[in-house]
Amino acid sequence: MNSRRLLPLILPIAIIIVWHLITDVFQLVTPYVLPSPTDVLMAASELIGSGRLLSDSIDTLFKVFGGMFFASIVAIPLGIILGWSKTLEDMASFVISILRPIPPVAWIPFSILWFGIGTVPAIFIIFMGCVFPILVYTIDGVKRTDKVLIEAAQTLGAGDFDVLSKIILPSSVPYIVSGLKVGVGIALMCTISAEMIGSSSGLGYLILTATNLFDTGTTVVGMLTIGIIGLILDYIFGKAQDRIFW
């Protein structure tokens, strides 16, 4: 096996060893402050055995992809239009510049007032978090389309629709995928925040209830599960980017 493939494992293994020494061997901290690896493994075994970890993970992923879906069907067409039309971009830039810096969690009170608690407000929060990164990347992708290709197509008689669908959209795909990759990380963070406040299911709710019960082992399992999901999704989008660029 290539030794370079083992390099990413060195630091996690070192962290686990130090973690084990601090908590299990020397007992420098109490389980309420930092659970031991053994406590985390026991909590993970219980959650997996009961099926709760799987159901909460599926629930969280449903919200993530739900929010990503609605953000994509709004941001991608809008980004193509705004990137194509300088006039429309100038008209929308002021509103986008105001709304984009607002943290998605700031919309939580309104999401609860408008949609109550549960899945819908969480999807709304994810939508608000993802729509602007996807929009900005799409606009940037349209603007970076080779002008020579556009002018050549227009010279040969191509209309605006043909230029958009056959030249600009394919050229923008790598940037759109990059926007989706950024958006999915934001989506996970938004989902967990929303689930902690306005939901009764999902990994965020699991972490919140475990923390309230001082079950730090379960809390860490929930956190690690989110990290693993993020790692998998990042890998998938990374592979998609590689295939598109190559």
PDB file of C-alpha atoms in Angstrom:
ATOM      1  CA  MET A   1       0.000   0.000   0.000  1.00  0.00           C
ATOM      2  CA  ASN A   2       1.232   3.502  -0.847  1.00  0.00           C
ATOM      3  CA  SER A   3       2.544   5.092   2.358  1.00  0.00           C
ATOM      4  CA  ARG A   4       1.140   8.472   1.336  1.00  0.00           C
ATOM      5  CA  ARG A   5      -2.364   7.059   1.677  1.00  0.00           C
ATOM      6  CA  LEU A   6      -1.657   6.434   5.360  1.00  0.00           C
ATOM      7  CA  LEU A   7      -0.596  10.026   6.057  1.00  0.00           C
ATOM      8  CA  PRO A   8      -4.157  11.324   6.684  1.00  0.00           C
ATOM      9  CA  LEU A   9      -4.586   8.635   9.386  1.00  0.00           C
ATOM     10  CA  ILE A  10      -1.573   9.659  11.474  1.00  0.00           C
ATOM     11  CA  LEU A  11      -3.102  12.723  13.127  1.00  0.00           C
ATOM     12  CA  PRO A  12      -6.495  11.113  13.946  1.00  0.00           C
ATOM     13  CA  ILE A  13      -4.727   8.104  15.493  1.00  0.00           C
ATOM     14  CA  ALA A  14      -2.476  10.410  17.529  1.00  0.00           C
ATOM     15  CA  ILE A  15      -5.516  12.358  18.750  1.00  0.00           C
ATOM     16  CA  ILE A  16      -7.295   9.162  19.800  1.00  0.00           C
ATOM     17  CA  ILE A  17      -4.200   7.954  21.687  1.00  0.00           C
ATOM     18  CA  VAL A  18      -3.847  11.260  23.560  1.00  0.00           C
ATOM     19  CA  TRP A  19      -7.593  11.304  24.174  1.00  0.00           C
ATOM     20  CA  HIS A  20      -7.422   7.776  25.611  1.00  0.00           C
ATOM     21  CA  LEU A  21      -4.476   8.661  27.859  1.00  0.00           C
ATOM     22  CA  ILE A  22      -6.190  11.788  29.210  1.00  0.00           C
ATOM     23  CA  THR A  23      -9.550  10.186  29.902  1.00  0.00           C
ATOM     24  CA  ASP A  24      -9.105   6.429  30.449  1.00  0.00           C
ATOM     25  CA  VAL A  25      -5.518   5.996  31.645  1.00  0.00           C
ATOM     26  CA  PHE A  26      -4.689   9.079  33.720  1.00  0.00           C
ATOM     27  CA  GLN A  27      -8.302  10.239  34.213  1.00  0.00           C
ATOM     28  CA  LEU A  28      -7.318  13.901  34.102  1.00  0.00           C
ATOM     29  CA  VAL A  29     -10.861  14.989  33.196  1.00  0.00           C
ATOM     30  CA  THR A  30     -14.295  13.738  34.209  1.00  0.00           C
ATOM     31  CA  PRO A  31     -16.646  12.105  31.660  1.00  0.00           C
ATOM     32  CA  TYR A  32     -18.985  15.116  31.980  1.00  0.00           C
ATOM     33  CA  VAL A  33     -16.236  17.357  30.618  1.00  0.00           C
ATOM     34  CA  LEU A  34     -14.820  14.966  28.034  1.00  0.00           C
ATOM     35  CA  PRO A  35     -16.056  11.402  27.500  1.00  0.00           C
ATOM     36  CA  SER A  36     -13.474   8.711  26.913  1.00  0.00           C
ATOM     37  CA  PRO A  37     -13.175   6.811  23.619  1.00  0.00           C
ATOM     38  CA  THR A  38     -14.668   3.830  25.445  1.00  0.00           C
ATOM     39  CA  ASP A  39     -17.728   5.869  26.454  1.00  0.00           C
ATOM     40  CA  VAL A  40     -18.145   7.060  22.878  1.00  0.00           C
ATOM     41  CA  LEU A  41     -17.886   3.526  21.498  1.00  0.00           C
ATOM     42  CA  MET A  42     -20.465   2.279  23.994  1.00  0.00           C
ATOM     43  CA  ALA A  43     -22.827   5.122  23.117  1.00  0.00           C
ATOM     44  CA  ALA A  44     -22.305   4.483  19.396  1.00  0.00           C
ATOM     45  CA  SER A  45     -23.010   0.778  19.861  1.00  0.00           C
ATOM     46  CA  GLU A  46     -26.234   1.535  21.706  1.00  0.00           C
ATOM     47  CA  LEU A  47     -27.403   4.110  19.168  1.00  0.00           C
ATOM     48  CA  ILE A  48     -26.600   1.840  16.217  1.00  0.00           C
ATOM     49  CA  GLY A  49     -28.234  -1.151  17.878  1.00  0.00           C
ATOM     50  CA  SER A  50     -31.437   0.769  18.612  1.00  0.00           C
ATOM     51  CA  GLY A  51     -31.537   2.184  15.084  1.00  0.00           C
ATOM     52  CA  ARG A  52     -31.757   5.757  16.337  1.00  0.00           C
ATOM     53  CA  LEU A  53     -28.464   6.876  14.828  1.00  0.00           C
ATOM     54  CA  LEU A  54     -29.531   5.661  11.389  1.00  0.00           C
ATOM     55  CA  SER A  55     -32.998   7.216  11.591  1.00  0.00           C
ATOM     56  CA  ASP A  56     -31.667  10.565  12.831  1.00  0.00           C
ATOM     57  CA  SER A  57     -28.958  10.576  10.139  1.00  0.00           C
ATOM     58  CA  ILE A  58     -31.542   9.879   7.429  1.00  0.00           C
ATOM     59  CA  ASP A  59     -33.765  12.612   8.831  1.00  0.00           C
ATOM     60  CA  THR A  60     -30.901  15.120   8.775  1.00  0.00           C
ATOM     61  CA  LEU A  61     -29.874  14.122   5.235  1.00  0.00           C
ATOM     62  CA  PHE A  62     -33.468  14.513   4.070  1.00  0.00           C
ATOM     63  CA  LYS A  63     -33.462  18.098   5.337  1.00  0.00           C
ATOM     64  CA  VAL A  64     -30.034  18.789   3.844  1.00  0.00           C
ATOM     65  CA  PHE A  65     -30.956  17.570   0.370  1.00  0.00           C
ATOM     66  CA  GLY A  66     -34.414  19.132   0.591  1.00  0.00           C
ATOM     67  CA  GLY A  67     -32.924  22.545   1.285  1.00  0.00           C
ATOM     68  CA  MET A  68     -30.207  22.019  -1.333  1.00  0.00           C
ATOM     69  CA  PHE A  69     -32.814  21.042  -3.920  1.00  0.00           C
ATOM     70  CA  PHE A  70     -34.937  24.149  -3.452  1.00  0.00           C
ATOM     71  CA  ALA A  71     -31.837  26.374  -3.278  1.00  0.00           C
ATOM     72  CA  SER A  72     -30.551  24.858  -6.529  1.00  0.00           C
ATOM     73  CA  ILE A  73     -33.775  25.257  -8.520  1.00  0.00           C
ATOM     74  CA  VAL A  74     -33.849  28.928  -7.492  1.00  0.00           C
ATOM     75  CA  ALA A  75     -30.157  29.860  -7.532  1.00  0.00           C
ATOM     76  CA  ILE A  76     -28.938  28.106 -10.694  1.00  0.00           C
ATOM     77  CA  PRO A  77     -31.486  29.526 -13.189  1.00  0.00           C
ATOM     78  CA  LEU A  78     -31.352  32.922 -11.462  1.00  0.00           C
ATOM     79  CA  GLY A  79     -27.548  32.886 -11.499  1.00  0.00           C
ATOM     80  CA  ILE A  80     -27.497  32.106 -15.230  1.00  0.00           C
ATOM     81  CA  ILE A  81     -29.925  34.937 -15.941  1.00  0.00           C
ATOM     82  CA  LEU A  82     -28.075  37.478 -13.784  1.00  0.00           C
ATOM     83  CA  GLY A  83     -24.701  36.415 -15.158  1.00  0.00           C
ATOM     84  CA  TRP A  84     -25.999  36.757 -18.704  1.00  0.00           C
ATOM     85  CA  SER A  85     -27.735  40.124 -18.259  1.00  0.00           C
ATOM     86  CA  LYS A  86     -25.663  42.950 -16.810  1.00  0.00           C
ATOM     87  CA  THR A  87     -28.798  45.071 -16.413  1.00  0.00           C
ATOM     88  CA  LEU A  88     -30.620  42.462 -14.332  1.00  0.00           C
ATOM     89  CA  GLU A  89     -27.510  41.837 -12.261  1.00  0.00           C
ATOM     90  CA  ASP A  90     -27.236  45.542 -11.460  1.00  0.00           C
ATOM     91  CA  MET A  91     -30.900  45.590 -10.438  1.00  0.00           C
ATOM     92  CA  ALA A  92     -30.520  42.566  -8.126  1.00  0.00           C
ATOM     93  CA  SER A  93     -27.036  43.199  -6.733  1.00  0.00           C
ATOM     94  CA  PHE A  94     -28.195  45.600  -4.004  1.00  0.00           C
ATOM     95  CA  VAL A  95     -30.720  43.143  -2.549  1.00  0.00           C
ATOM     96  CA  ILE A  96     -28.291  40.220  -2.834  1.00  0.00           C
ATOM     97  CA  SER A  97     -25.546  42.235  -1.118  1.00  0.00           C
ATOM     98  CA  ILE A  98     -27.877  42.959   1.812  1.00  0.00           C
ATOM     99  CA  LEU A  99     -29.306  39.455   2.241  1.00  0.00           C
ATOM    100  CA  ARG A 100     -26.144  37.404   1.631  1.00  0.00           C
ATOM    101  CA  PRO A 101     -24.240  38.388   4.834  1.00  0.00           C
ATOM    102  CA  ILE A 102     -27.207  37.586   7.089  1.00  0.00           C
ATOM    103  CA  PRO A 103     -26.413  34.337   8.979  1.00  0.00           C
ATOM    104  CA  PRO A 104     -28.923  31.567   8.196  1.00  0.00           C
ATOM    105  CA  VAL A 105     -29.557  31.050  11.927  1.00  0.00           C
ATOM    106  CA  ALA A 106     -30.894  34.614  12.086  1.00  0.00           C
ATOM    107  CA  TRP A 107     -33.887  33.361  10.098  1.00  0.00           C
ATOM    108  CA  ILE A 108     -34.774  30.745  12.737  1.00  0.00           C
ATOM    109  CA  PRO A 109     -37.321  32.925  14.626  1.00  0.00           C
ATOM    110  CA  PHE A 110     -39.135  33.720  11.378  1.00  0.00           C
ATOM    111  CA  SER A 111     -38.970  30.116  10.205  1.00  0.00           C
ATOM    112  CA  ILE A 112     -40.672  29.009  13.427  1.00  0.00           C
ATOM    113  CA  LEU A 113     -43.301  31.769  13.170  1.00  0.00           C
ATOM    114  CA  TRP A 114     -44.005  30.975   9.517  1.00  0.00           C
ATOM    115  CA  PHE A 115     -43.718  27.181   9.492  1.00  0.00           C
ATOM    116  CA  GLY A 116     -43.870  26.047  13.130  1.00  0.00           C
ATOM    117  CA  ILE A 117     -41.420  23.353  14.182  1.00  0.00           C
ATOM    118  CA  GLY A 118     -40.288  20.234  12.364  1.00  0.00           C
ATOM    119  CA  THR A 119     -38.874  19.528   8.936  1.00  0.00           C
ATOM    120  CA  VAL A 120     -40.172  22.486   6.919  1.00  0.00           C
ATOM    121  CA  PRO A 121     -38.504  25.272   8.961  1.00  0.00           C
ATOM    122  CA  ALA A 122     -35.207  23.352   8.887  1.00  0.00           C
ATOM    123  CA  ILE A 123     -35.406  23.077   5.096  1.00  0.00           C
ATOM    124  CA  PHE A 124     -36.127  26.804   4.931  1.00  0.00           C
ATOM    125  CA  ILE A 125     -33.036  27.600   7.033  1.00  0.00           C
ATOM    126  CA  ILE A 126     -30.896  25.378   4.783  1.00  0.00           C
ATOM    127  CA  PHE A 127     -32.368  27.074   1.719  1.00  0.00           C
ATOM    128  CA  MET A 128     -31.382  30.494   3.069  1.00  0.00           C
ATOM    129  CA  GLY A 129     -27.876  29.252   3.827  1.00  0.00           C
ATOM    130  CA  CYS A 130     -27.249  27.543   0.472  1.00  0.00           C
ATOM    131  CA  VAL A 131     -28.971  29.756  -2.058  1.00  0.00           C
ATOM    132  CA  PHE A 132     -26.411  32.576  -2.065  1.00  0.00           C
ATOM    133  CA  PRO A 133     -23.217  30.496  -2.438  1.00  0.00           C
ATOM    134  CA  ILE A 134     -24.784  28.585  -5.333  1.00  0.00           C
ATOM    135  CA  LEU A 135     -26.061  31.834  -6.842  1.00  0.00           C
ATOM    136  CA  VAL A 136     -22.708  33.625  -6.633  1.00  0.00           C
ATOM    137  CA  TYR A 137     -20.759  30.670  -8.050  1.00  0.00           C
ATOM    138  CA  THR A 138     -23.246  30.320 -10.910  1.00  0.00           C
ATOM    139  CA  ILE A 139     -23.025  34.008 -11.778  1.00  0.00           C
ATOM    140  CA  ASP A 140     -19.241  33.781 -11.711  1.00  0.00           C
ATOM    141  CA  GLY A 141     -19.322  30.697 -13.945  1.00  0.00           C
ATOM    142  CA  VAL A 142     -21.482  32.449 -16.535  1.00  0.00           C
ATOM    143  CA  LYS A 143     -19.203  35.490 -16.563  1.00  0.00           C
ATOM    144  CA  ARG A 144     -16.117  33.320 -17.057  1.00  0.00           C
ATOM    145  CA  THR A 145     -17.495  31.735 -20.227  1.00  0.00           C
ATOM    146  CA  ASP A 146     -15.120  32.300 -23.129  1.00  0.00           C
ATOM    147  CA  LYS A 147     -16.418  35.362 -25.011  1.00  0.00           C
ATOM    148  CA  VAL A 148     -14.894  34.057 -28.238  1.00  0.00           C
ATOM    149  CA  LEU A 149     -17.179  31.012 -28.132  1.00  0.00           C
ATOM    150  CA  ILE A 150     -20.221  33.199 -27.545  1.00  0.00           C
ATOM    151  CA  GLU A 151     -19.343  35.571 -30.367  1.00  0.00           C
ATOM    152  CA  ALA A 152     -18.589  32.682 -32.719  1.00  0.00           C
ATOM    153  CA  ALA A 153     -21.949  31.083 -31.985  1.00  0.00           C
ATOM    154  CA  GLN A 154     -23.773  34.378 -32.509  1.00  0.00           C
ATOM    155  CA  THR A 155     -21.913  34.941 -35.754  1.00  0.00           C
ATOM    156  CA  LEU A 156     -23.120  31.549 -36.975  1.00  0.00           C
ATOM    157  CA  GLY A 157     -26.691  32.566 -36.210  1.00  0.00           C
ATOM    158  CA  ALA A 158     -27.241  31.058 -32.776  1.00  0.00           C
ATOM    159  CA  GLY A 159     -29.977  32.712 -30.738  1.00  0.00           C
ATOM    160  CA  ASP A 160     -29.813  33.618 -27.065  1.00  0.00           C
ATOM    161  CA  PHE A 161     -31.418  30.338 -25.980  1.00  0.00           C
ATOM    162  CA  ASP A 162     -28.902  28.286 -27.971  1.00  0.00           C
ATOM    163  CA  VAL A 163     -26.012  30.281 -26.557  1.00  0.00           C
ATOM    164  CA  LEU A 164     -27.287  29.852 -22.998  1.00  0.00           C
ATOM    165  CA  SER A 165     -28.086  26.139 -23.292  1.00  0.00           C
ATOM    166  CA  LYS A 166     -25.190  24.946 -25.458  1.00  0.00           C
ATOM    167  CA  ILE A 167     -22.303  27.210 -24.465  1.00  0.00           C
ATOM    168  CA  ILE A 168     -22.861  29.110 -21.240  1.00  0.00           C
ATOM    169  CA  LEU A 169     -24.550  26.358 -19.207  1.00  0.00           C
ATOM    170  CA  PRO A 170     -21.935  23.635 -19.985  1.00  0.00           C
ATOM    171  CA  SER A 171     -19.145  26.135 -19.308  1.00  0.00           C
ATOM    172  CA  SER A 172     -20.704  27.052 -15.956  1.00  0.00           C
ATOM    173  CA  VAL A 173     -21.163  23.488 -14.684  1.00  0.00           C
ATOM    174  CA  PRO A 174     -17.789  23.282 -12.851  1.00  0.00           C
ATOM    175  CA  TYR A 175     -18.564  26.497 -10.993  1.00  0.00           C
ATOM    176  CA  ILE A 176     -22.079  25.322 -10.164  1.00  0.00           C
ATOM    177  CA  VAL A 177     -20.665  22.092  -8.719  1.00  0.00           C
ATOM    178  CA  SER A 178     -18.209  24.160  -6.668  1.00  0.00           C
ATOM    179  CA  GLY A 179     -21.139  26.194  -5.364  1.00  0.00           C
ATOM    180  CA  LEU A 180     -22.990  23.008  -4.458  1.00  0.00           C
ATOM    181  CA  LYS A 181     -19.898  21.701  -2.676  1.00  0.00           C
ATOM    182  CA  VAL A 182     -19.690  24.857  -0.572  1.00  0.00           C
ATOM    183  CA  GLY A 183     -23.436  24.824  -0.066  1.00  0.00           C
ATOM    184  CA  VAL A 184     -23.592  21.276   1.287  1.00  0.00           C
ATOM    185  CA  GLY A 185     -21.173  22.142   4.100  1.00  0.00           C
ATOM    186  CA  ILE A 186     -23.263  25.168   4.992  1.00  0.00           C
ATOM    187  CA  ALA A 187     -26.386  23.009   4.745  1.00  0.00           C
ATOM    188  CA  LEU A 188     -25.121  20.602   7.398  1.00  0.00           C
ATOM    189  CA  MET A 189     -24.278  23.449   9.770  1.00  0.00           C
ATOM    190  CA  CYS A 190     -27.661  25.077   9.165  1.00  0.00           C
ATOM    191  CA  THR A 191     -29.508  21.801   9.695  1.00  0.00           C
ATOM    192  CA  ILE A 192     -27.880  21.123  13.047  1.00  0.00           C
ATOM    193  CA  SER A 193     -28.616  24.654  14.267  1.00  0.00           C
ATOM    194  CA  ALA A 194     -32.222  24.440  13.112  1.00  0.00           C
ATOM    195  CA  GLU A 195     -32.723  20.996  14.646  1.00  0.00           C
ATOM    196  CA  MET A 196     -31.421  22.214  17.997  1.00  0.00           C
ATOM    197  CA  ILE A 197     -34.041  24.955  18.132  1.00  0.00           C
ATOM    198  CA  GLY A 198     -37.065  24.112  16.046  1.00  0.00           C
ATOM    199  CA  SER A 199     -37.113  20.366  15.500  1.00  0.00           C
ATOM    200  CA  SER A 200     -37.865  17.130  17.320  1.00  0.00           C
ATOM    201  CA  SER A 201     -35.692  14.801  15.235  1.00  0.00           C
ATOM    202  CA  GLY A 202     -32.331  14.609  13.492  1.00  0.00           C
ATOM    203  CA  LEU A 203     -28.723  14.660  14.615  1.00  0.00           C
ATOM    204  CA  GLY A 204     -28.963  18.205  15.965  1.00  0.00           C
ATOM    205  CA  TYR A 205     -31.872  17.203  18.185  1.00  0.00           C
ATOM    206  CA  LEU A 206     -29.940  14.098  19.261  1.00  0.00           C
ATOM    207  CA  ILE A 207     -26.970  16.249  20.306  1.00  0.00           C
ATOM    208  CA  LEU A 208     -29.177  18.732  22.140  1.00  0.00           C
ATOM    209  CA  THR A 209     -31.107  16.139  24.136  1.00  0.00           C
ATOM    210  CA  ALA A 210     -27.936  14.207  24.987  1.00  0.00           C
ATOM    211  CA  THR A 211     -26.229  17.388  26.191  1.00  0.00           C
ATOM    212  CA  ASN A 212     -29.214  18.276  28.377  1.00  0.00           C
ATOM    213  CA  LEU A 213     -28.954  14.819  29.960  1.00  0.00           C
ATOM    214  CA  PHE A 214     -25.147  15.167  30.397  1.00  0.00           C
ATOM    215  CA  ASP A 215     -24.742  12.171  28.079  1.00  0.00           C
ATOM    216  CA  THR A 216     -21.526  13.444  26.548  1.00  0.00           C
ATOM    217  CA  GLY A 217     -20.745  10.119  24.893  1.00  0.00           C
ATOM    218  CA  THR A 218     -23.894  10.370  22.768  1.00  0.00           C
ATOM    219  CA  THR A 219     -23.116  14.029  22.092  1.00  0.00           C
ATOM    220  CA  VAL A 220     -19.720  13.128  20.642  1.00  0.00           C
ATOM    221  CA  VAL A 221     -21.252  10.320  18.563  1.00  0.00           C
ATOM    222  CA  GLY A 222     -23.681  12.812  17.033  1.00  0.00           C
ATOM    223  CA  MET A 223     -20.859  15.263  16.321  1.00  0.00           C
ATOM    224  CA  LEU A 224     -18.678  12.594  14.729  1.00  0.00           C
ATOM    225  CA  THR A 225     -21.582  11.353  12.617  1.00  0.00           C
ATOM    226  CA  ILE A 226     -22.075  14.857  11.232  1.00  0.00           C
ATOM    227  CA  GLY A 227     -18.365  15.047  10.464  1.00  0.00           C
ATOM    228  CA  ILE A 228     -18.409  11.684   8.683  1.00  0.00           C
ATOM    229  CA  ILE A 229     -21.449  12.687   6.619  1.00  0.00           C
ATOM    230  CA  GLY A 230     -19.712  15.931   5.685  1.00  0.00           C
ATOM    231  CA  LEU A 231     -16.569  14.018   4.730  1.00  0.00           C
ATOM    232  CA  ILE A 232     -18.530  11.635   2.489  1.00  0.00           C
ATOM    233  CA  LEU A 233     -20.450  14.430   0.775  1.00  0.00           C
ATOM    234  CA  ASP A 234     -17.267  16.449   0.286  1.00  0.00           C
ATOM    235  CA  TYR A 235     -15.632  13.378  -1.287  1.00  0.00           C
ATOM    236  CA  ILE A 236     -18.579  12.866  -3.639  1.00  0.00           C
ATOM    237  CA  PHE A 237     -18.598  16.477  -4.817  1.00  0.00           C
ATOM    238  CA  GLY A 238     -14.810  16.422  -5.100  1.00  0.00           C
ATOM    239  CA  LYS A 239     -14.978  13.391  -7.378  1.00  0.00           C
ATOM    240  CA  ALA A 240     -17.677  15.118  -9.432  1.00  0.00           C
ATOM    241  CA  GLN A 241     -15.430  18.148  -9.802  1.00  0.00           C
ATOM    242  CA  ASP A 242     -12.505  15.960 -10.908  1.00  0.00           C
ATOM    243  CA  ARG A 243     -14.598  14.253 -13.579  1.00  0.00           C
ATOM    244  CA  ILE A 244     -15.908  17.571 -14.869  1.00  0.00           C
ATOM    245  CA  PHE A 245     -12.545  19.318 -14.983  1.00  0.00           C
ATOM    246  CA  TRP A 246     -10.766  16.358 -16.559  1.00  0.00           C
TER     247      TRP A 246
END
